[in-house]
mmCIF file of C-alpha atoms in Angstrom:
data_model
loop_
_atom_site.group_PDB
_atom_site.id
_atom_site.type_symbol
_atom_site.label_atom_id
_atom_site.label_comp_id
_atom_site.label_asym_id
_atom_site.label_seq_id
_atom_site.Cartn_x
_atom_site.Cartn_y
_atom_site.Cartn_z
ATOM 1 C CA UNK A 1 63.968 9.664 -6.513
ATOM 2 C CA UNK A 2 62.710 13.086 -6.687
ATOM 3 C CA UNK A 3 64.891 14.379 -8.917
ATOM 4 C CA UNK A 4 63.959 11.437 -11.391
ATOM 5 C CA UNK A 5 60.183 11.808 -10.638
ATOM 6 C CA UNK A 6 60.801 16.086 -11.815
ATOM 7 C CA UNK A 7 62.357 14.661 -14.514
ATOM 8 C CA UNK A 8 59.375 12.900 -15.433
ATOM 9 C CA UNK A 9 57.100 15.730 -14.780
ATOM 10 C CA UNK A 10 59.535 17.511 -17.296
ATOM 11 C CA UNK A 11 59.145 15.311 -20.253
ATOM 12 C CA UNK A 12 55.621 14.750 -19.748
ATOM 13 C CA UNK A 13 54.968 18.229 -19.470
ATOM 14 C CA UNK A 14 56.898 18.554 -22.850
ATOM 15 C CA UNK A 15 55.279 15.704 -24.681
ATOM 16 C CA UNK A 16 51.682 17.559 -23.855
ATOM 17 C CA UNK A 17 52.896 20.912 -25.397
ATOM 18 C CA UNK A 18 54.019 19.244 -28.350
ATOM 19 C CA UNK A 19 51.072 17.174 -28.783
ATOM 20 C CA UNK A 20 48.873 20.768 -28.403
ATOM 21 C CA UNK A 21 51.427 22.152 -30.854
ATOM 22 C CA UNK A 22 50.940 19.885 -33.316
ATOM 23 C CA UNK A 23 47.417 20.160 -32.955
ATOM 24 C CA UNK A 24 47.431 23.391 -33.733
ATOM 25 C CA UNK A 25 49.433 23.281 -37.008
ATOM 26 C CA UNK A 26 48.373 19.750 -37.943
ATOM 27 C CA UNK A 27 44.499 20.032 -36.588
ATOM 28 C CA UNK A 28 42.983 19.626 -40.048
ATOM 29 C CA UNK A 29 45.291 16.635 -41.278
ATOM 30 C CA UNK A 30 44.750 14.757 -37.950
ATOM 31 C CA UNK A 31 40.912 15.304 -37.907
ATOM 32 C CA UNK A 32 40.936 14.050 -41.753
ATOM 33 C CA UNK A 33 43.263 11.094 -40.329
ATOM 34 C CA UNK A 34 40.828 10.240 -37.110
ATOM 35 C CA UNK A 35 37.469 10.326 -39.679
ATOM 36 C CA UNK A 36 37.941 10.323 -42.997
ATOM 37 C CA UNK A 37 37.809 6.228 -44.161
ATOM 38 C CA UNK A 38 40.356 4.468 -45.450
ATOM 39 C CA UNK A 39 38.184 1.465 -47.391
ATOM 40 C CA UNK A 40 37.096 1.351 -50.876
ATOM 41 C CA UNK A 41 33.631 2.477 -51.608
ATOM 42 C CA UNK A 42 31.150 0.260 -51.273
ATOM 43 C CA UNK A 43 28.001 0.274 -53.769
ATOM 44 C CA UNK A 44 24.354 0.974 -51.727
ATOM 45 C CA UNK A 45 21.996 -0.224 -53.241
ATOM 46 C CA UNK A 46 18.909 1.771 -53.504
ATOM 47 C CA UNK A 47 15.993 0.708 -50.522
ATOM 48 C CA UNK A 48 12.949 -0.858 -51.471
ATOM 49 C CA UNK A 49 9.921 1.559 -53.191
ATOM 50 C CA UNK A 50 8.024 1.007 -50.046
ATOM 51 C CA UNK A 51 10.462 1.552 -47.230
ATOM 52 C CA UNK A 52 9.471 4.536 -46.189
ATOM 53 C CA UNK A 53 5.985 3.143 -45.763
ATOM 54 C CA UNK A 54 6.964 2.232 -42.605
ATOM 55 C CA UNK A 55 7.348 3.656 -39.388
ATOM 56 C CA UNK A 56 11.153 2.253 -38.022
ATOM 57 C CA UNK A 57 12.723 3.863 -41.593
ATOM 58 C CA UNK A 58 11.797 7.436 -39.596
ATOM 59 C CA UNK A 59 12.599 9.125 -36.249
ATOM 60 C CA UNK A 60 9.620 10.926 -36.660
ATOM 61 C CA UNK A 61 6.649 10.917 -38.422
ATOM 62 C CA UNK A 62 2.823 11.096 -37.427
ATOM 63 C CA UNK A 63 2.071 7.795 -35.928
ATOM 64 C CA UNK A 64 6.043 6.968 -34.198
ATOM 65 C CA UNK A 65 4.153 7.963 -30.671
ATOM 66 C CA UNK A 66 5.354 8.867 -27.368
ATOM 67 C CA UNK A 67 9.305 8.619 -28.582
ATOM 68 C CA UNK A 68 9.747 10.781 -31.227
ATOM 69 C CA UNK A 69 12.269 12.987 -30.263
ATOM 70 C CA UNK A 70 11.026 16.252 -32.530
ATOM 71 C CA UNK A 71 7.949 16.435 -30.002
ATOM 72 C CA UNK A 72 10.063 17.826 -27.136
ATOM 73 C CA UNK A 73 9.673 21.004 -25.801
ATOM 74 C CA UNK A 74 11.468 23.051 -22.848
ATOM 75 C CA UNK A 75 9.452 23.299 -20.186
ATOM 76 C CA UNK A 76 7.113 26.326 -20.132
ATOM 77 C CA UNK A 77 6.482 25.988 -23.750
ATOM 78 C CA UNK A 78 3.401 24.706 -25.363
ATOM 79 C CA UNK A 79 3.363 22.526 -28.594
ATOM 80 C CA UNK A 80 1.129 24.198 -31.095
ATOM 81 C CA UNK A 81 -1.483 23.536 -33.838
ATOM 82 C CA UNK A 82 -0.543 25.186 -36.888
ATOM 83 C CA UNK A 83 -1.585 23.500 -40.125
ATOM 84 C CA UNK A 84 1.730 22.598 -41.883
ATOM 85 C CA UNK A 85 3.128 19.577 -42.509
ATOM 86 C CA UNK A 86 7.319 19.797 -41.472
ATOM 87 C CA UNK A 87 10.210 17.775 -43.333
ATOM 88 C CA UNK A 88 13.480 17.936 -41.449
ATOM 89 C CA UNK A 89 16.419 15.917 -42.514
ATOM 90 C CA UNK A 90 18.963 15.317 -39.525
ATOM 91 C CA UNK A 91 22.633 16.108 -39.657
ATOM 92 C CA UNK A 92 25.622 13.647 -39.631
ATOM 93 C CA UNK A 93 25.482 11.435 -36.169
ATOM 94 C CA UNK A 94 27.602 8.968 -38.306
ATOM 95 C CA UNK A 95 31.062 9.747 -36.539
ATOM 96 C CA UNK A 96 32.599 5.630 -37.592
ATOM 97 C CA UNK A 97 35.302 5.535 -40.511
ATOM 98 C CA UNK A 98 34.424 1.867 -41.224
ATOM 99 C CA UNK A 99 32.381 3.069 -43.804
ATOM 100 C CA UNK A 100 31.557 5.379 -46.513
ATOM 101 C CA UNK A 101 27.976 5.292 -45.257
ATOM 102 C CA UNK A 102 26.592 5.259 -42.251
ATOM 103 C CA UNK A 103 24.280 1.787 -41.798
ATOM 104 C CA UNK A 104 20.440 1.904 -40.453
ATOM 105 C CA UNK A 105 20.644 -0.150 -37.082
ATOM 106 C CA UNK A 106 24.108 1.383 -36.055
ATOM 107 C CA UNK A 107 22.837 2.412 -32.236
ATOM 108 C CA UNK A 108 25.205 5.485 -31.519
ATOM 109 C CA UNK A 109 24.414 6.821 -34.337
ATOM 110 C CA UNK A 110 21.255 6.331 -33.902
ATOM 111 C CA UNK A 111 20.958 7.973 -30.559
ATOM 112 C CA UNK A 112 23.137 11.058 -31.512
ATOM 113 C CA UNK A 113 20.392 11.807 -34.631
ATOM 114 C CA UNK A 114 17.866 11.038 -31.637
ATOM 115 C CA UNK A 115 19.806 13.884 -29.877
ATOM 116 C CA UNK A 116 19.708 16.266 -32.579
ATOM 117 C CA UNK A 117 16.137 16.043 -33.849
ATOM 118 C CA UNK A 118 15.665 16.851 -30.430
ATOM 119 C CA UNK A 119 17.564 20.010 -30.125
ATOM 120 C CA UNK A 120 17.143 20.798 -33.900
ATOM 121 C CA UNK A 121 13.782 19.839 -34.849
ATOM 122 C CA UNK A 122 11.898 20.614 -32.247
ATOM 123 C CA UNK A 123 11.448 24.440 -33.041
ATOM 124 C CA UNK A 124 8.943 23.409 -35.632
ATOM 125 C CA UNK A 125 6.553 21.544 -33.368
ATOM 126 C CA UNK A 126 4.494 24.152 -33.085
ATOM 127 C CA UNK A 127 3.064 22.790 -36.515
ATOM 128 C CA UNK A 128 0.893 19.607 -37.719
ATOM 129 C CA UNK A 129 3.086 17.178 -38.326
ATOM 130 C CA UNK A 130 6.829 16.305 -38.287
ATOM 131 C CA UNK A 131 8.502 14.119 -40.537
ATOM 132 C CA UNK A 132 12.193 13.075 -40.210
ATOM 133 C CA UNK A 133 13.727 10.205 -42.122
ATOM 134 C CA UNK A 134 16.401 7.703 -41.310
ATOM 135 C CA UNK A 135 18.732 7.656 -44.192
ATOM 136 C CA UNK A 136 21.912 6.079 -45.051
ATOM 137 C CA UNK A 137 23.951 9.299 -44.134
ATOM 138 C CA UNK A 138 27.593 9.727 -45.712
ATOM 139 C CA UNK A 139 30.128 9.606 -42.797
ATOM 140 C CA UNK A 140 31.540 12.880 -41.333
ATOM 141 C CA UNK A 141 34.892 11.998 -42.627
ATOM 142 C CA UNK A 142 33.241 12.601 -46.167
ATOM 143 C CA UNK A 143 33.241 16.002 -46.126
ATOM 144 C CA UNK A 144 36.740 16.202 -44.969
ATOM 145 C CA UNK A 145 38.304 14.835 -48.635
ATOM 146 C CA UNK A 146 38.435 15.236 -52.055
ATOM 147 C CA UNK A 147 38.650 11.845 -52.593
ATOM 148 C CA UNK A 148 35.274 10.825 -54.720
ATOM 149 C CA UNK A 149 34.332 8.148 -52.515
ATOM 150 C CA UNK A 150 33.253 11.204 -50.432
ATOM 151 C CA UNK A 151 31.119 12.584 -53.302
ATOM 152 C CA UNK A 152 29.704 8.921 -53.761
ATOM 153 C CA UNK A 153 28.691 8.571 -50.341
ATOM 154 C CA UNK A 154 27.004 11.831 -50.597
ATOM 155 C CA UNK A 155 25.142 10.790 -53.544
ATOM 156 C CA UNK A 156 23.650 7.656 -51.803
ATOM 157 C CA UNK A 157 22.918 9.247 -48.596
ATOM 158 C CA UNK A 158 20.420 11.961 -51.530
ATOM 159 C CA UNK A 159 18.947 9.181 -52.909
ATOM 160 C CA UNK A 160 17.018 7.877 -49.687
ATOM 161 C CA UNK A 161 16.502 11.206 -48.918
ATOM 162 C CA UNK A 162 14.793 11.912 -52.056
ATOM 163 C CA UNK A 163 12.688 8.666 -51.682
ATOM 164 C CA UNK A 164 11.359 9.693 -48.412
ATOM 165 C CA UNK A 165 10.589 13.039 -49.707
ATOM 166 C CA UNK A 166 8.448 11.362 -52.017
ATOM 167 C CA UNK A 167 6.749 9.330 -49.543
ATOM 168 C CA UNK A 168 6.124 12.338 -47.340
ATOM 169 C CA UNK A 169 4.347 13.883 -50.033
ATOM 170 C CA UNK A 170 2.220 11.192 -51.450
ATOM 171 C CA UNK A 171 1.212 10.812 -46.940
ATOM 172 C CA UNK A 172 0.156 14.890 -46.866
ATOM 173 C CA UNK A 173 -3.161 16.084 -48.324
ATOM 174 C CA UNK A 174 -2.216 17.998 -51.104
ATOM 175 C CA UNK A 175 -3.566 21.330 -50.255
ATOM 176 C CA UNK A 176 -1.403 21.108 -46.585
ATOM 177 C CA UNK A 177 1.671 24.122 -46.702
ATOM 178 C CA UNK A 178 4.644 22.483 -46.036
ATOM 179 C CA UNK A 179 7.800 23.521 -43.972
ATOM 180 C CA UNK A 180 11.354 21.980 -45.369
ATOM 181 C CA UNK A 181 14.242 22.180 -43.151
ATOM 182 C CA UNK A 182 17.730 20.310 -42.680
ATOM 183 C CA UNK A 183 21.239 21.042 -40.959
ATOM 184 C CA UNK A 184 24.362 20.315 -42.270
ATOM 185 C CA UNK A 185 24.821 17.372 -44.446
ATOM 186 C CA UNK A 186 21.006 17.568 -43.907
ATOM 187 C CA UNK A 187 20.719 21.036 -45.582
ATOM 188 C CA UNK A 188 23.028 20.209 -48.360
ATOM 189 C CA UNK A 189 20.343 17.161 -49.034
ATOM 190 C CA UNK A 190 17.968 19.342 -48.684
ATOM 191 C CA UNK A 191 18.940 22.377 -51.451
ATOM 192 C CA UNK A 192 19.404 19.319 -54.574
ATOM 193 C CA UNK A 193 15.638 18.372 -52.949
ATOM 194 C CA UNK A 194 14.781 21.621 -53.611
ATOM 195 C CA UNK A 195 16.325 21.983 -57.243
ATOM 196 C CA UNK A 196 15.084 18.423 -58.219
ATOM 197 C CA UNK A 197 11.636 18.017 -56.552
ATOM 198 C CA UNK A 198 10.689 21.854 -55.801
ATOM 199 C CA UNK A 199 12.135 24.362 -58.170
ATOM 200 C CA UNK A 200 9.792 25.144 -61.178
ATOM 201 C CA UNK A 201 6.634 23.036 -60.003
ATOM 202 C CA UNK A 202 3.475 23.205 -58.267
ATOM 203 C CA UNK A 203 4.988 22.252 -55.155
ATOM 204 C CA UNK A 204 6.764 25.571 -54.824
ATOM 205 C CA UNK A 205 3.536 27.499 -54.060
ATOM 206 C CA UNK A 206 2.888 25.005 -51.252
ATOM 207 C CA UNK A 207 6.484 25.487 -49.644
ATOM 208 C CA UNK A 208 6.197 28.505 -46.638
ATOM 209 C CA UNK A 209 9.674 28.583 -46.224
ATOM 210 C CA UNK A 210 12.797 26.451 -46.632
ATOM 211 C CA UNK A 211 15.633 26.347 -43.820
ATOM 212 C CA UNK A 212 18.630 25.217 -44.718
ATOM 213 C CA UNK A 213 21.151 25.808 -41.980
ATOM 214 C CA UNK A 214 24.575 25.241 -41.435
ATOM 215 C CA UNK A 215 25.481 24.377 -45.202
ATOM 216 C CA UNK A 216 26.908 27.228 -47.223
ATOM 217 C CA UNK A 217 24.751 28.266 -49.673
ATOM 218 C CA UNK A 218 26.312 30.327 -53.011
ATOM 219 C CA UNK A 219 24.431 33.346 -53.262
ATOM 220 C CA UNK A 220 25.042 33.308 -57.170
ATOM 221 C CA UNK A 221 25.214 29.668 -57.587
ATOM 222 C CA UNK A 222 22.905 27.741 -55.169
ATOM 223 C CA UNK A 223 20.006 30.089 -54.918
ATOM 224 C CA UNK A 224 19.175 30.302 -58.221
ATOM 225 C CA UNK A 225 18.719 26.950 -59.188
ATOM 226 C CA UNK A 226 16.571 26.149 -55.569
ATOM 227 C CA UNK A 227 13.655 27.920 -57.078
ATOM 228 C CA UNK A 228 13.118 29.899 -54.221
ATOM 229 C CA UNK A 229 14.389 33.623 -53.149
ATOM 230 C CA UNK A 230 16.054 34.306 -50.142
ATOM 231 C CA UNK A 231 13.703 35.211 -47.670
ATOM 232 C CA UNK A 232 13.977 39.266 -46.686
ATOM 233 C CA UNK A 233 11.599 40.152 -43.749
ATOM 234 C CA UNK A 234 9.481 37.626 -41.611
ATOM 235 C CA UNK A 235 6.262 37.587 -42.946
ATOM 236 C CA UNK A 236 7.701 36.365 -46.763
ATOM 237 C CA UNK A 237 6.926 32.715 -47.489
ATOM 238 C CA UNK A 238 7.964 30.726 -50.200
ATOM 239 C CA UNK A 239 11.821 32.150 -49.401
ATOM 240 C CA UNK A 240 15.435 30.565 -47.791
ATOM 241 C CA UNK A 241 16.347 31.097 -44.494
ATOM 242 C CA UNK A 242 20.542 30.114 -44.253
ATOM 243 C CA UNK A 243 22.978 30.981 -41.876
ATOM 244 C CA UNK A 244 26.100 29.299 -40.263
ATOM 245 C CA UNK A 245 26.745 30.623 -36.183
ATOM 246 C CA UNK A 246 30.834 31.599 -35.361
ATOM 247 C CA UNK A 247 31.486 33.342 -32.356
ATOM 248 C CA UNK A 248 34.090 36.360 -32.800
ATOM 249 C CA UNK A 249 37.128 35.908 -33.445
ATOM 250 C CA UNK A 250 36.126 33.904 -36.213
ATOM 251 C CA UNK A 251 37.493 31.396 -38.267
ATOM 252 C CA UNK A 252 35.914 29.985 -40.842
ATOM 253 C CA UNK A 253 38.513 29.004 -43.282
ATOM 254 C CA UNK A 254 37.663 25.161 -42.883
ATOM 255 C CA UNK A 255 33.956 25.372 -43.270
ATOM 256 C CA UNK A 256 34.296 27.449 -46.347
ATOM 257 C CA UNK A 257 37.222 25.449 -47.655
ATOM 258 C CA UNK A 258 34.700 22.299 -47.749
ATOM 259 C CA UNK A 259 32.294 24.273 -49.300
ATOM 260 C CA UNK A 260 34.285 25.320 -52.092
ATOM 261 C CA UNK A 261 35.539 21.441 -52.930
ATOM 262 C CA UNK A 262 31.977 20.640 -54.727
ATOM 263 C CA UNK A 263 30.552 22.417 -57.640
ATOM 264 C CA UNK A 264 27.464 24.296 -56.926
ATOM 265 C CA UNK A 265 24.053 23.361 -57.949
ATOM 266 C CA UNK A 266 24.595 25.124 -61.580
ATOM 267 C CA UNK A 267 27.727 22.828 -61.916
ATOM 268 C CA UNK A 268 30.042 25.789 -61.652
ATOM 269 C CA UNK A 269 32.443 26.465 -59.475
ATOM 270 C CA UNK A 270 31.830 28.657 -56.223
ATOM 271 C CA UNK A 271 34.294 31.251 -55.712
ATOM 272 C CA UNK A 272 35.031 33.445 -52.602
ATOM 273 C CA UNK A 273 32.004 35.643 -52.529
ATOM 274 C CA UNK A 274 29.832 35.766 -49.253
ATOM 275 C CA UNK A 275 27.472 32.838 -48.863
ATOM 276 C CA UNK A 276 23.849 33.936 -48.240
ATOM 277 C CA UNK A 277 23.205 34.793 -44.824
ATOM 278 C CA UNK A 278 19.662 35.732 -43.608
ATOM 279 C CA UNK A 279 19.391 36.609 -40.251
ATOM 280 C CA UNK A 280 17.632 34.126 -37.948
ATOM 281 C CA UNK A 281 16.647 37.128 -35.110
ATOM 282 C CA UNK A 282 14.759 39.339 -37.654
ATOM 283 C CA UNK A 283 13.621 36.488 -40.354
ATOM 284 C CA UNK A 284 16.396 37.951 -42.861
ATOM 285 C CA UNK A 285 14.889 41.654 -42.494
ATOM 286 C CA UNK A 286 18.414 43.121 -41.603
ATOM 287 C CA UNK A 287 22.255 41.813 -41.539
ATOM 288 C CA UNK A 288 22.476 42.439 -37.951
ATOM 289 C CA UNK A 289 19.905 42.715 -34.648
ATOM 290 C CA UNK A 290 21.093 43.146 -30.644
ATOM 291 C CA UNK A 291 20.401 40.056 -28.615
ATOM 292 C CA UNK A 292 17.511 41.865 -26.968
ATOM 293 C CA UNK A 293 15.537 40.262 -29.954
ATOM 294 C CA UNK A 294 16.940 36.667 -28.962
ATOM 295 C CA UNK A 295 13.733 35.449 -27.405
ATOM 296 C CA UNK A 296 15.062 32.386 -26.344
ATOM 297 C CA UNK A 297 18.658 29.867 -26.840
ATOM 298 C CA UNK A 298 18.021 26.649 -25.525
ATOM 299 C CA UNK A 299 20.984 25.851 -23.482
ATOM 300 C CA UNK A 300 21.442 21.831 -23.684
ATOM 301 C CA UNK A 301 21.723 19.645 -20.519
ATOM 302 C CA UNK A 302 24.445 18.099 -19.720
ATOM 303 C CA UNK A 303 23.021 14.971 -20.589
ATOM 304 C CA UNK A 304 21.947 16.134 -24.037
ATOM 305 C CA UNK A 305 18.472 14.936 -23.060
ATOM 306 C CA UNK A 306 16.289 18.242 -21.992
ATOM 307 C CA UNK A 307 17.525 21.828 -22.202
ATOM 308 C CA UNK A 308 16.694 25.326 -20.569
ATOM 309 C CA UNK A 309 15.619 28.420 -22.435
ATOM 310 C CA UNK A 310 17.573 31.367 -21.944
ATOM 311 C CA UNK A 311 16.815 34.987 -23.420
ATOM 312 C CA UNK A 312 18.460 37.566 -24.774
ATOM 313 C CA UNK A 313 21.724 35.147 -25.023
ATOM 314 C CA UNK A 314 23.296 36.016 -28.259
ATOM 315 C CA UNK A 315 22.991 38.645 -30.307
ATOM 316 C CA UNK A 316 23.713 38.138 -34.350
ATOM 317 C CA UNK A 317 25.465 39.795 -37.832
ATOM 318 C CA UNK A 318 25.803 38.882 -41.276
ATOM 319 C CA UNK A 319 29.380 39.297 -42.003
ATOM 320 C CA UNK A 320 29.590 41.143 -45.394
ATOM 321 C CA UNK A 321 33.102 39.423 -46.004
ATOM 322 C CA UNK A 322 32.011 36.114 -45.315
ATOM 323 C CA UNK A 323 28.316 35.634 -45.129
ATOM 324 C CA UNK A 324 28.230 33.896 -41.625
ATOM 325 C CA UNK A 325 26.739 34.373 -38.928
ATOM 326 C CA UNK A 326 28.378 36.286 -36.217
ATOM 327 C CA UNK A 327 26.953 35.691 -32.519
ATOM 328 C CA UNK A 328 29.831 37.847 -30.967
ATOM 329 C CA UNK A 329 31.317 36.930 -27.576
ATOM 330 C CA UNK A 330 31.855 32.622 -27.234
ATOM 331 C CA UNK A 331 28.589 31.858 -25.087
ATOM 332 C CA UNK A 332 28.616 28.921 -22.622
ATOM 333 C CA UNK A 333 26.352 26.352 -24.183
ATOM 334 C CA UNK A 334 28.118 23.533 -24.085
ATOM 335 C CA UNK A 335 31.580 21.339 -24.611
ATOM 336 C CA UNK A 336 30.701 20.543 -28.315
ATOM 337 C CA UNK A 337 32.016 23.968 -30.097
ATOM 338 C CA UNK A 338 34.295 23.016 -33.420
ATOM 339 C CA UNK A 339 37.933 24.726 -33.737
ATOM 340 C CA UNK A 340 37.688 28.425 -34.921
ATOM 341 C CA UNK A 341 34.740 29.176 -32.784
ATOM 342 C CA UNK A 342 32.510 27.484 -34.750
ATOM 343 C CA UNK A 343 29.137 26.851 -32.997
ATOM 344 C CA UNK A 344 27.799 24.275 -35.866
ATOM 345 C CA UNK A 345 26.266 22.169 -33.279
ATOM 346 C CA UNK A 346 24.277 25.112 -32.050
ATOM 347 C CA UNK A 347 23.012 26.495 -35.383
ATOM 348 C CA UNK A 348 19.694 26.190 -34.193
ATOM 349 C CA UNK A 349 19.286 26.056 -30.273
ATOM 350 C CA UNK A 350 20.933 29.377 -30.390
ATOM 351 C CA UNK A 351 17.792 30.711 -31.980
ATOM 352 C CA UNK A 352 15.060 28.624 -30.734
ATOM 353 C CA UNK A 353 12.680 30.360 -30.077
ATOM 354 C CA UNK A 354 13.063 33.073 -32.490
ATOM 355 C CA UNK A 355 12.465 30.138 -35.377
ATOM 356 C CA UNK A 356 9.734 28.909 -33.843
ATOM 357 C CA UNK A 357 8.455 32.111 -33.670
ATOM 358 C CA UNK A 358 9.496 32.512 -37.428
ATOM 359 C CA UNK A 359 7.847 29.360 -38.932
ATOM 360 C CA UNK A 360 4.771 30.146 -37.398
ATOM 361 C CA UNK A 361 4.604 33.577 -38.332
ATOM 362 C CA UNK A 362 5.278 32.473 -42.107
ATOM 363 C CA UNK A 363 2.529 29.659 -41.906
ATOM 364 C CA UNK A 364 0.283 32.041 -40.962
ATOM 365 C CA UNK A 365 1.472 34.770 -43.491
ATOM 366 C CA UNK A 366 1.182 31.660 -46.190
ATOM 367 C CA UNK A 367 -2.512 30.916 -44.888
ATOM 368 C CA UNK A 368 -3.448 34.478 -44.893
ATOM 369 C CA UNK A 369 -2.452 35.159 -48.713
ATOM 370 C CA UNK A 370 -4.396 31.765 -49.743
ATOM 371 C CA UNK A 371 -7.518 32.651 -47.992
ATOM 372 C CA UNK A 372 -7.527 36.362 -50.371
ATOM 373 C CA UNK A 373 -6.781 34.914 -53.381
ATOM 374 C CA UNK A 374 -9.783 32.439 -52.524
ATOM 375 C CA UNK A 375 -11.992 35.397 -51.861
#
């Protein structure tokens, strides 16, 4: 009996090594296998013109009350006042393969987006007003093909993005700055927002800063065709803030690899040249700072529902051969780090406080420069 029960021990302990094995040389085609969805593409058709009139078609907006998630803060830190008006568009919380895009009422879904407006949005509280839509999100498995289902989905997830854009506009007095700001599939909504609605209007001039984190962004071309510069100390307005965290060693070959499946905004194709990077510590000033000018990571709970600030966590470096962002030594944040020490989750809690620090400081850069032209 013992000798059968080693035995047994044996072959399990084999099956596990060749199921971590296989992992590692297979990881990419089994996480396209696990997400990526196997139906045809289903036509969306377009909400109505008013939907985003109302409240339950956003997570948050002014009016959504006591549960809208971007309102949290850690404790010790106070929400502010500043005078801006914030558009964030959430990341992918549709995880499902049933479909191409992600429905409305779906509830996990719903809560994960909960989760990361949280984590994600709430850096910019210290401003007027939030505004986060619900959208019909393409599925994560999208962005794992070629397939053009995963383009299609993309392109329906944009176009209720657009249309709440357009609602949060027509709500905001038209002399308010605004703050635009996405991550991930969020960001990659939001640079065609900036090219379609943005680049080359009136709106521009209102716009203190556009982040668009955790989507890589061509330096040659994106940027050009988003209307706005890259933003190169923290007192510019009107500029890009990018980056996209790794810890060292590095390996980004997936993330870029996805990157490089879609034409660029000028219909070209990108190539291998660093994406932009601008430095979330200094506001883009330098490539690289220490972590002594981390102010603050927020660590997540374990519960994903409050979160501690730590400083002084992480330091971070452009890499000139790649464009991200490198945060050096893996730091303990949580069990939700992607395969090549990719921190894509943590984009933004690692810098917290810094960004908050950084959208203020822009608003009030953005207020200052009105207020002498004026004079």
């Amino acid at each position: 009996m013992a000798r059968k029960f080693l035995y047994m021990i044996a072959i399990l302990a084999g099956l596990v090594i060749a199921a971590l094995f296989a992992m590692r040389i297979w990881s990419t085609e089994l996480t396209r296998f696990a997400f990526v969805p196997r139906s045809a593409y289903t036509r969306l058709e377009p909400v109505s013109a008013d939907a985003y009139a109302a409240n339950t078609m956003w997570f948050s907006r002014p009016g959504v009350g006591a549960q809208d998630p971007s309102q949290w803060v850690p404790s010790g830190v106070q929400k502010g006042n500043g005078s801006a008006a914030v558009f964030f568009i959430h990341p992918t919380s549709y995880l499902a393969r049933a479909a191409w895009n992600g429905p409305l009422d779906d509830t996990d879904t719903n809560r994960r987006a909960t989760y990361f407006i949280q984590g994600m949005a709430s850096p910019f509280n210290g401003q007027a007003q939030i505004w986060a839509p619900r959208y019909r999100q393409a599925a994560f498995g999208a962005f794992l093909t070629d397939k053009a289902e995963g383009q299609m989905a993309l392109d329906a997830a944009y176009l209720d993005v657009r249309q709440a854009f357009d609602t949060f506009l027509a709500s905001v007095p038209a002399d308010k700055p605004i703050v635009l700001a996405g991550h991930s599939q969020g960001a990659l909504h939001l640079i065609h927002l900036l090219k379609d609605r943005v680049a080359g209007t009136p709106l521009a001039a209102r716009v203190v800063g556009a982040y668009a984190v955790g989507w890589p962004i061509s330096i040659e071309h994106d940027l050009p065709a988003m209307g706005l510069p890259a933003c190169n100390g923290p007192d510019r307005t009107g500029c890009v803030m990018s980056w996209a965290s790794f810890a060292e060693p590095a390996d980004p070959g997936v993330v870029l690899e996805a990157y490089r499946t879609r034409p660029a905004l000028d219909g070209k194709a990108k190539d291998a040249r660093p994406i932009l990077c601008t430095n979330p510590l200094n506001g883009g000033a330098t490539p690289a700072a220490p972590a002594s000018a981390n102010l603050g990571t927020l660590k997540p709970s374990d519960d994903l529902k409050g979160g501690d600030i730590i400083v002084g966590a992480v330091p971070a470096r452009c890499d000139p051969a790649t464009g991200i962002l490198l945060i050096g030594d893996p730091p303990e944040l949580g069990p939700y780090v992607l395969p090549g020490n990719n921190y894509h989750v943590y984009d933004i809690p690692l810098f917290w406080t810094n960004l908050r620090t950084d959208v203020n400081r822009r608003v009030t850069a953005w207020e200052a420069s009105r207020k002498a032209v004026a004079q």
